[in-house]
Coordinates of N, CA, C and O in Angstrom, one line a residue:
X1366 N 8.4 141.5 10.4 CA 7.9 142.0 11.7 C 9.1 142.1 12.7 O 9.1 143.1 13.4
X1367 N 9.9 141.1 12.8 CA 11.0 141.2 13.7 C 12.0 142.3 13.3 O 12.6 143.0 14.2
X1368 N 12.3 142.5 12.0 CA 13.2 143.5 11.6 C 12.7 144.9 12.0 O 13.4 145.8 12.4
X1369 N 11.4 145.1 11.8 CA 10.8 146.4 12.2 C 10.8 146.6 13.7 O 11.2 147.6 14.2
X1370 N 10.5 145.6 14.4 CA 10.4 145.7 15.9 C 11.8 145.9 16.4 O 12.0 146.8 17.3
X1371 N 12.8 145.1 16.0 CA 14.1 145.2 16.6 C 15.1 146.2 15.9 O 16.0 146.7 16.5
X1372 N 14.8 146.5 14.6 CA 15.7 147.4 13.9 C 15.3 148.8 14.2 O 16.2 149.7 14.4
X1373 N 14.0 149.1 14.3 CA 13.6 150.5 14.5 C 13.3 150.9 15.9 O 13.7 151.9 16.4
X1374 N 12.7 150.0 16.6 CA 12.2 150.3 18.0 C 13.1 149.8 19.1 O 12.8 149.9 20.3
X1375 N 14.2 149.1 18.7 CA 15.1 148.5 19.8 C 15.7 149.5 20.7 O 15.9 149.2 21.9
X1376 N 15.9 150.7 20.3 CA 16.5 151.7 21.2 C 15.6 152.0 22.4 O 16.0 152.2 23.5
X1377 N 14.3 151.9 22.2 CA 13.3 152.2 23.3 C 13.2 151.0 24.2 O 13.0 151.1 25.4
X1378 N 13.3 149.8 23.7 CA 13.2 148.6 24.5 C 14.3 148.2 25.4 O 14.2 147.9 26.5
X1379 N 15.5 148.3 24.8 CA 16.7 147.8 25.6 C 17.8 148.9 25.8 O 18.9 148.6 26.1
X1380 N 17.4 150.2 25.7 CA 18.3 151.3 25.9 C 19.6 151.2 25.2 O 20.7 151.4 25.7
X1381 N 19.5 150.8 23.9 CA 20.7 150.7 23.0 C 21.6 149.5 23.2 O 22.6 149.4 22.5
X1382 N 21.3 148.6 24.1 CA 22.1 147.4 24.2 C 21.5 146.3 23.3 O 20.3 146.1 23.2
X1383 N 22.4 145.6 22.7 CA 22.0 144.5 21.7 C 21.8 143.2 22.3 O 21.1 142.4 21.8
X1384 N 22.5 142.9 23.4 CA 22.5 141.5 24.0 C 21.1 141.0 24.4 O 20.8 139.9 24.1
X1385 N 20.2 141.8 25.0 CA 18.9 141.3 25.3 C 18.1 140.8 24.1 O 17.4 139.8 24.1
X1386 N 18.3 141.5 22.9 CA 17.6 141.0 21.7 C 18.2 139.7 21.2 O 17.5 138.8 20.8
X1387 N 19.6 139.6 21.3 CA 20.2 138.4 20.9 C 19.8 137.2 21.9 O 19.5 136.1 21.4
X1388 N 19.7 137.5 23.2 CA 19.3 136.5 24.1 C 17.8 136.0 23.8 O 17.5 134.8 23.9
X1389 N 17.0 137.0 23.5 CA 15.6 136.7 23.1 C 15.6 135.8 21.9 O 14.8 134.8 21.8
X1390 N 16.4 136.1 20.9 CA 16.4 135.3 19.7 C 16.9 133.9 20.0 O 16.4 132.9 19.4
X1391 N 17.9 133.7 20.9 CA 18.4 132.4 21.2 C 17.3 131.6 21.9 O 17.1 130.4 21.6
X1392 N 16.6 132.2 22.8 CA 15.5 131.5 23.6 C 14.4 131.1 22.6 O 13.8 130.0 22.7
X1393 N 14.0 132.0 21.7 CA 13.0 131.7 20.7 C 13.5 130.5 19.8 O 12.7 129.6 19.4
X1394 N 14.7 130.5 19.4 CA 15.3 129.4 18.7 C 15.1 128.1 19.4 O 14.7 127.1 18.9
X1395 N 15.5 128.1 20.7 CA 15.4 126.9 21.5 C 13.9 126.4 21.6 O 13.6 125.2 21.5
X1396 N 13.0 127.4 21.7 CA 11.6 127.0 21.8 C 11.1 126.4 20.4 O 10.4 125.4 20.4
X1397 N 11.6 127.0 19.3 CA 11.3 126.4 18.0 C 11.8 125.0 17.9 O 11.2 124.1 17.3
X1398 N 13.1 124.8 18.3 CA 13.7 123.5 18.2 C 12.9 122.4 19.0 O 12.8 121.3 18.6
X1399 N 12.4 122.8 20.2 CA 11.6 121.9 21.0 C 10.4 121.5 20.3 O 10.0 120.4 20.2
X1400 N 9.7 122.5 19.7 CA 8.4 122.2 19.0 C 8.7 121.3 17.8 O 7.9 120.5 17.4
X1401 N 9.9 121.5 17.1 CA 10.2 120.7 16.0 C 10.5 119.3 16.4 O 10.0 118.3 15.8
X1402 N 11.1 119.1 17.5 CA 11.4 117.7 18.0 C 10.1 117.0 18.3 O 10.0 115.8 18.0
X1403 N 9.1 117.7 18.9 CA 7.9 117.0 19.3 C 7.0 116.8 18.1 O 6.1 116.0 18.2
X1404 N 7.2 117.5 17.0 CA 6.3 117.5 15.9 C 6.8 116.6 14.7 O 6.0 116.1 14.0
X1405 N 8.1 116.5 14.5 CA 8.6 115.9 13.3 C 9.5 114.7 13.7 O 10.3 114.7 14.6
X1406 N 9.3 113.6 13.0 CA 10.1 112.3 13.3 C 11.6 112.6 13.0 O 12.0 113.3 12.2
X1407 N 12.4 111.9 13.8 CA 13.8 112.1 13.8 C 14.4 111.7 12.4 O 15.4 112.3 12.0
X1408 N 13.9 110.7 11.7 CA 14.5 110.3 10.4 C 13.9 111.1 9.2 O 14.3 110.8 8.1
X1409 N 13.1 112.1 9.5 CA 12.4 112.8 8.4 C 13.4 113.5 7.5 O 13.2 113.6 6.3
X1410 N 14.6 114.0 7.9 CA 15.5 114.7 7.0 C 16.2 113.7 6.0 O 16.6 114.1 5.0
X1411 N 16.2 112.4 6.4 CA 16.9 111.4 5.6 C 16.0 110.8 4.5 O 16.4 110.6 3.4
X1412 N 14.8 110.4 4.9 CA 13.9 109.8 3.9 C 12.4 110.0 4.3 O 12.2 110.4 5.5
X1413 N 11.5 109.6 3.4 CA 10.1 109.7 3.8 C 9.8 108.7 4.9 O 10.4 107.6 4.9
X1414 N 9.0 109.1 5.8 CA 8.7 108.2 6.9 C 7.2 108.3 7.3 O 6.6 109.3 7.1
X1415 N 6.7 107.2 7.8 CA 5.4 107.2 8.4 C 5.5 107.1 9.9 O 4.4 106.9 10.6
X1416 N 6.7 107.2 10.5 CA 6.8 107.0 11.9 C 6.3 108.3 12.6 O 6.1 109.3 11.9
X1417 N 6.2 108.3 13.9 CA 5.6 109.4 14.7 C 6.7 110.1 15.5 O 7.7 109.4 15.8
X1418 N 6.5 111.3 15.7 CA 7.4 112.1 16.6 C 6.9 111.9 18.1 O 6.1 110.9 18.3
X1419 N 7.1 112.8 18.9 CA 6.7 112.7 20.3 C 5.1 112.8 20.4 O 4.5 112.1 21.2
X1420 N 4.6 113.6 19.5 CA 3.1 113.7 19.5 C 2.6 112.7 18.4 O 3.3 112.5 17.4
X1421 N 1.5 112.1 18.6 CA 1.0 111.1 17.7 C 0.7 111.6 16.3 O 1.1 111.0 15.3
X1422 N 0.0 112.7 16.2 CA -0.4 113.2 14.9 C 0.3 114.6 14.7 O 0.1 115.5 15.4
X1423 N 1.2 114.6 13.7 CA 1.9 115.9 13.5 C 0.9 117.0 13.1 O -0.1 116.8 12.5
X1424 N 1.3 118.2 13.6 CA 0.4 119.3 13.4 C 1.0 120.3 12.4 O 2.1 120.7 12.5
X1425 N 0.2 120.6 11.3 CA 0.6 121.5 10.3 C 0.7 122.9 10.9 O 1.6 123.7 10.6
X1426 N -0.2 123.3 11.8 CA -0.2 124.6 12.5 C 1.1 124.7 13.3 O 1.8 125.8 13.2
X1427 N 1.5 123.7 14.0 CA 2.7 123.7 14.8 C 4.0 123.9 13.9 O 4.9 124.6 14.2
X1428 N 3.9 123.2 12.7 CA 5.1 123.3 11.8 C 5.2 124.7 11.2 O 6.3 125.3 11.2
X1429 N 4.0 125.3 10.9 CA 4.0 126.7 10.4 C 4.5 127.7 11.5 O 5.2 128.6 11.3
X1430 N 4.0 127.4 12.7 CA 4.4 128.3 13.9 C 5.9 128.2 14.1 O 6.5 129.2 14.4
X1431 N 6.4 127.0 13.9 CA 7.9 126.8 14.1 C 8.6 127.7 13.0 O 9.7 128.3 13.3
X1432 N 8.1 127.7 11.8 CA 8.7 128.5 10.8 C 8.7 130.0 11.1 O 9.6 130.7 10.9
X1433 N 7.5 130.4 11.7 CA 7.4 131.8 12.2 C 8.5 132.1 13.3 O 9.1 133.1 13.2
X1434 N 8.6 131.2 14.3 CA 9.5 131.4 15.3 C 11.0 131.4 14.8 O 11.7 132.3 15.3
X1435 N 11.3 130.6 13.9 CA 12.7 130.6 13.3 C 12.9 131.9 12.6 O 14.0 132.4 12.7
X1436 N 12.0 132.4 11.8 CA 12.2 133.6 11.1 C 12.3 134.8 12.1 O 13.1 135.7 11.9
X1437 N 11.4 134.8 13.1 CA 11.5 135.9 14.1 C 12.8 135.9 14.8 O 13.4 137.0 15.0
X1438 N 13.3 134.7 15.3 CA 14.5 134.7 16.0 C 15.7 135.1 15.1 O 16.6 135.7 15.5
X1439 N 15.6 134.7 13.8 CA 16.6 135.0 12.8 C 16.7 136.6 12.7 O 17.8 137.2 12.5
X1440 N 15.5 137.2 12.7 CA 15.5 138.7 12.6 C 16.1 139.3 13.8 O 16.7 140.4 13.7
X1441 N 15.9 138.7 15.0 CA 16.6 139.2 16.2 C 18.1 139.2 16.0 O 18.8 140.2 16.2
X1442 N 18.6 138.1 15.5 CA 20.1 138.0 15.3 C 20.6 138.9 14.2 O 21.5 139.7 14.4
X1443 N 19.9 138.9 13.1 CA 20.4 139.7 11.9 C 20.4 141.2 12.2 O 21.4 141.9 11.8
X1444 N 19.4 141.7 12.8 CA 19.3 143.2 13.0 C 20.4 143.6 14.0 O 21.1 144.6 13.7
X1445 N 20.7 142.8 15.0 CA 21.7 143.1 15.9 C 23.1 142.9 15.4 O 24.0 143.7 15.7
X1446 N 23.3 141.9 14.6 CA 24.7 141.7 14.0 C 25.0 142.8 13.0 O 26.1 143.3 13.0
X1447 N 24.0 143.2 12.2 CA 24.2 144.2 11.2 C 24.5 145.6 12.0 O 25.4 146.3 11.6
X1448 N 23.8 145.8 13.0 CA 24.0 147.0 13.8 C 25.4 147.0 14.4 O 26.1 148.0 14.4
X1449 N 25.8 145.9 15.0 CA 27.2 145.8 15.5 C 28.3 145.9 14.5 O 29.2 146.7 14.7
X1450 N 28.1 145.3 13.4 CA 29.1 145.4 12.3 C 29.2 146.9 11.8 O 30.3 147.4 11.5
X1451 N 28.0 147.5 11.6 CA 28.0 148.9 11.2 C 28.7 149.9 12.2 O 29.3 150.8 11.8
X1452 N 28.6 149.5 13.4 CA 29.2 150.4 14.5 C 30.7 150.1 14.6 O 31.5 151.1 14.7
X1453 N 31.0 148.9 14.7 CA 32.4 148.5 15.0 C 33.3 148.8 13.8 O 34.4 149.3 13.9
X1454 N 32.8 148.5 12.6 CA 33.6 148.6 11.4 C 33.0 149.7 10.5 O 32.8 149.5 9.3
X1455 N 32.7 150.9 11.1 CA 32.1 152.0 10.3 C 32.9 152.4 9.1 O 32.4 152.7 8.1
X1456 N 34.2 152.4 9.3 CA 35.1 152.8 8.2 C 35.2 151.8 7.1 O 35.4 152.1 5.9
X1457 N 35.2 150.5 7.5 CA 35.3 149.4 6.5 C 34.0 148.5 6.5 O 34.1 147.3 6.5
X1458 N 32.9 149.2 6.5 CA 31.6 148.4 6.6 C 31.4 147.5 5.5 O 30.9 146.3 5.7
X1459 N 31.7 147.9 4.2 CA 31.5 147.0 3.1 C 32.3 145.7 3.2 O 31.8 144.6 2.9
X1460 N 33.5 145.8 3.7 CA 34.4 144.6 3.8 C 33.9 143.8 5.0 O 33.8 142.5 4.9
X1461 N 33.5 144.4 6.1 CA 32.9 143.6 7.2 C 31.7 142.9 6.8 O 31.5 141.7 7.2
X1462 N 30.8 143.5 6.1 CA 29.5 142.8 5.7 C 29.8 141.7 4.7 O 29.2 140.7 4.8
X1463 N 30.8 141.9 3.8 CA 31.1 140.9 2.9 C 31.7 139.7 3.6 O 31.4 138.5 3.2
X1464 N 32.6 139.9 4.5 CA 33.2 138.8 5.3 C 32.1 138.0 6.1 O 32.0 136.8 6.1
X1465 N 31.2 138.8 6.7 CA 30.1 138.2 7.4 C 29.2 137.3 6.5 O 28.9 136.2 6.8
X1466 N 28.8 137.9 5.4 CA 28.0 137.1 4.4 C 28.7 135.9 3.9 O 28.1 134.9 3.6
X1467 N 30.0 136.0 3.7 CA 30.8 134.9 3.2 C 30.7 133.7 4.2 O 30.4 132.6 3.9
X1468 N 31.0 134.0 5.5 CA 30.9 132.9 6.5 C 29.5 132.4 6.7 O 29.3 131.2 7.0
X1469 N 28.5 133.3 6.7 CA 27.2 132.9 6.8 C 26.8 131.9 5.6 O 26.2 130.9 5.9
X1470 N 27.2 132.3 4.4 CA 26.9 131.4 3.3 C 27.7 130.1 3.4 O 27.2 129.0 3.0
X1471 N 28.9 130.1 3.9 CA 29.7 128.9 4.0 C 29.0 128.0 5.0 O 28.9 126.8 4.8
X1472 N 28.5 128.5 6.1 CA 27.8 127.7 7.1 C 26.5 127.1 6.5 O 26.2 125.9 6.8
X1473 N 25.8 127.9 5.7 CA 24.6 127.3 5.0 C 25.0 126.2 4.1 O 24.3 125.2 4.0
X1474 N 26.1 126.4 3.4 CA 26.6 125.3 2.4 C 26.9 124.1 3.2 O 26.5 123.0 2.7
X1475 N 27.6 124.2 4.3 CA 28.0 123.0 5.0 C 26.7 122.3 5.6 O 26.6 121.1 5.5
X1476 N 25.7 123.1 6.0 CA 24.5 122.5 6.6 C 23.7 121.8 5.5 O 23.0 120.8 5.7
X1477 N 23.8 122.3 4.2 CA 23.1 121.6 3.2 C 23.7 120.2 2.9 O 23.0 119.3 2.6
X1478 N 25.0 120.1 3.0 CA 25.7 118.8 2.8 C 25.4 117.8 3.9 O 25.2 116.7 3.6
X1479 N 25.3 118.2 5.1 CA 25.1 117.3 6.2 C 23.6 117.1 6.5 O 23.2 116.1 7.2
X1480 N 22.7 117.9 5.9 CA 21.3 117.8 6.3 C 20.7 116.5 5.8 O 19.7 116.0 6.5
X1481 N 21.1 115.8 4.8 CA 20.6 114.5 4.4 C 21.3 113.3 5.0 O 21.0 112.2 4.7
X1482 N 22.3 113.6 5.8 CA 23.1 112.5 6.4 C 22.7 112.3 7.9 O 22.5 111.2 8.4
X1483 N 22.6 113.4 8.6 CA 22.3 113.4 10.1 C 20.8 113.3 10.4 O 20.0 114.0 9.7
X1484 N 20.5 112.6 11.4 CA 19.1 112.6 11.9 C 18.7 114.0 12.4 O 19.6 114.8 12.8
X1485 N 17.4 114.2 12.6 CA 17.0 115.5 13.0 C 17.5 115.9 14.4 O 17.9 117.1 14.6
X1486 N 17.5 115.0 15.3 CA 18.0 115.4 16.6 C 19.5 115.8 16.6 O 19.9 116.6 17.4
X1487 N 20.3 115.2 15.8 CA 21.7 115.5 15.7 C 21.8 116.9 15.1 O 22.6 117.7 15.6
X1488 N 21.0 117.2 14.1 CA 21.1 118.6 13.5 C 20.7 119.6 14.5 O 21.3 120.7 14.6
X1489 N 19.6 119.3 15.3 CA 19.2 120.3 16.3 C 20.2 120.5 17.4 O 20.4 121.6 17.9
X1490 N 20.9 119.4 17.8 CA 21.9 119.5 18.8 C 23.0 120.4 18.3 O 23.6 121.2 19.1
X1491 N 23.4 120.2 17.1 CA 24.5 121.1 16.5 C 24.0 122.5 16.5 O 24.8 123.4 16.8
X1492 N 22.8 122.8 16.2 CA 22.2 124.1 16.2 C 22.2 124.7 17.6 O 22.6 125.9 17.8
X1493 N 21.9 123.9 18.6 CA 21.9 124.4 20.0 C 23.3 124.7 20.4 O 23.6 125.8 21.0
X1494 N 24.3 123.9 20.1 CA 25.6 124.1 20.5 C 26.2 125.4 19.8 O 26.8 126.2 20.5
X1495 N 26.0 125.5 18.5 CA 26.5 126.6 17.8 C 25.8 127.9 18.2 O 26.4 129.0 18.3
X1496 N 24.5 127.8 18.5 CA 23.8 129.0 19.0 C 24.2 129.4 20.3 O 24.3 130.6 20.6
X1497 N 24.6 128.5 21.2 CA 25.1 128.8 22.5 C 26.4 129.5 22.4 O 26.7 130.5 23.1
X1498 N 27.3 129.0 21.6 CA 28.6 129.6 21.4 C 28.5 131.0 20.8 O 29.1 131.9 21.2
X1499 N 27.6 131.1 19.8 CA 27.4 132.4 19.2 C 26.8 133.5 20.2 O 27.2 134.6 20.2
X1500 N 25.9 133.0 21.0 CA 25.3 133.9 22.0 C 26.4 134.4 23.0 O 26.5 135.5 23.3
X1501 N 27.2 133.4 23.5 CA 28.2 133.7 24.4 C 29.2 134.7 23.7 O 29.7 135.7 24.4
X1502 N 29.6 134.4 22.5 CA 30.6 135.3 21.8 C 30.0 136.7 21.6 O 30.7 137.7 21.8
X1503 N 28.7 136.8 21.3 CA 28.1 138.1 21.1 C 28.2 138.9 22.4 O 28.5 140.1 22.5
X1504 N 27.9 138.2 23.5 CA 27.9 138.8 24.9 C 29.3 139.3 25.2 O 29.5 140.5 25.7
X1505 N 30.3 138.5 24.9 CA 31.7 138.9 25.2 C 32.1 140.2 24.3 O 32.7 141.1 24.8
X1506 N 31.7 140.1 23.1 CA 32.1 141.3 22.2 C 31.3 142.5 22.6 O 32.0 143.6 22.7
X1507 N 30.1 142.4 23.0 CA 29.4 143.6 23.4 C 29.9 144.2 24.7 O 30.0 145.4 24.9
X1508 N 30.3 143.3 25.6 CA 30.9 143.7 26.9 C 32.2 144.4 26.7 O 32.4 145.5 27.3
X1509 N 33.0 143.9 25.8 CA 34.3 144.6 25.4 C 34.0 146.0 24.8 O 34.7 146.9 25.0
X1510 N 33.0 146.1 24.0 CA 32.6 147.3 23.3 C 32.2 148.4 24.4 O 32.6 149.5 24.3
X1511 N 31.4 147.9 25.4 CA 31.0 148.8 26.5 C 32.2 149.3 27.3 O 32.3 150.5 27.6
X1512 N 33.2 148.4 27.5 CA 34.4 148.7 28.3 C 35.2 149.8 27.5 O 35.8 150.7 28.1
X1513 N 35.3 149.6 26.2 CA 36.1 150.5 25.4 C 35.4 151.9 25.4 O 36.1 152.9 25.5
X1514 N 34.1 151.9 25.3 CA 33.3 153.2 25.2 C 33.5 153.9 26.6 O 33.5 155.2 26.6
X1515 N 33.5 153.2 27.7 CA 33.5 153.8 29.0 C 35.0 154.3 29.3 O 35.2 155.1 30.1
X1516 N 35.9 153.7 28.7 CA 37.3 154.0 28.9 C 37.9 153.3 30.1 O 37.1 152.6 30.8
X1517 N 39.2 153.4 30.4 CA 39.7 152.7 31.5 C 39.2 153.3 32.8 O 39.0 154.5 33.0
X1518 N 39.0 152.4 33.7 CA 38.5 152.8 35.1 C 39.7 153.0 36.0 O 40.7 152.3 36.0
X1519 N 39.7 154.1 36.6 CA 40.7 154.4 37.6 C 40.2 154.4 39.0 O 39.0 154.7 39.2
X1520 N 41.0 154.0 39.9 CA 40.6 154.0 41.3 C 40.5 155.5 41.8 O 41.3 156.3 41.4
X1521 N 39.5 155.7 42.7 CA 39.4 157.1 43.2 C 40.6 157.4 44.1 O 41.2 156.5 44.7
X1522 N 41.0 158.7 44.1 CA 42.1 159.0 45.0 C 41.9 158.7 46.5 O 40.7 158.8 46.9
X1523 N 42.9 158.4 47.2 CA 42.7 158.0 48.6 C 42.3 159.2 49.5 O 42.4 160.3 49.2

């Protein structure tokens, strides 16, 4: 659903700019992380637990909704990253996509190793920090692309 919405119809929504979709994905991620914190106990990634999270009775609906939010936010990011890579590295797109997938897979591998060591709130804090850095970096890159497309600005003659 997110791929269709942002991949095909994004030109109409944001006039060809990618950052609003990235920002939306970041906000949806933060919302999902909040719902996860209130629904799932902090030690749940480490072992089985009967302790409670912020809400007394965990909600299956809320857990499934969090999965939907995470998938939707991920589609916001992936459609815009693929679009950016295809535009910036049009001549070497296969190499650019291979490098991107390598680092994405490396990050997933690292997270699999620490997922059974860190408590849930530590993992979510790491995700918020890395998501903030990634959102800022995407903004900087897109701003530089716009500046390159517009060309150097010259002052008007006196």
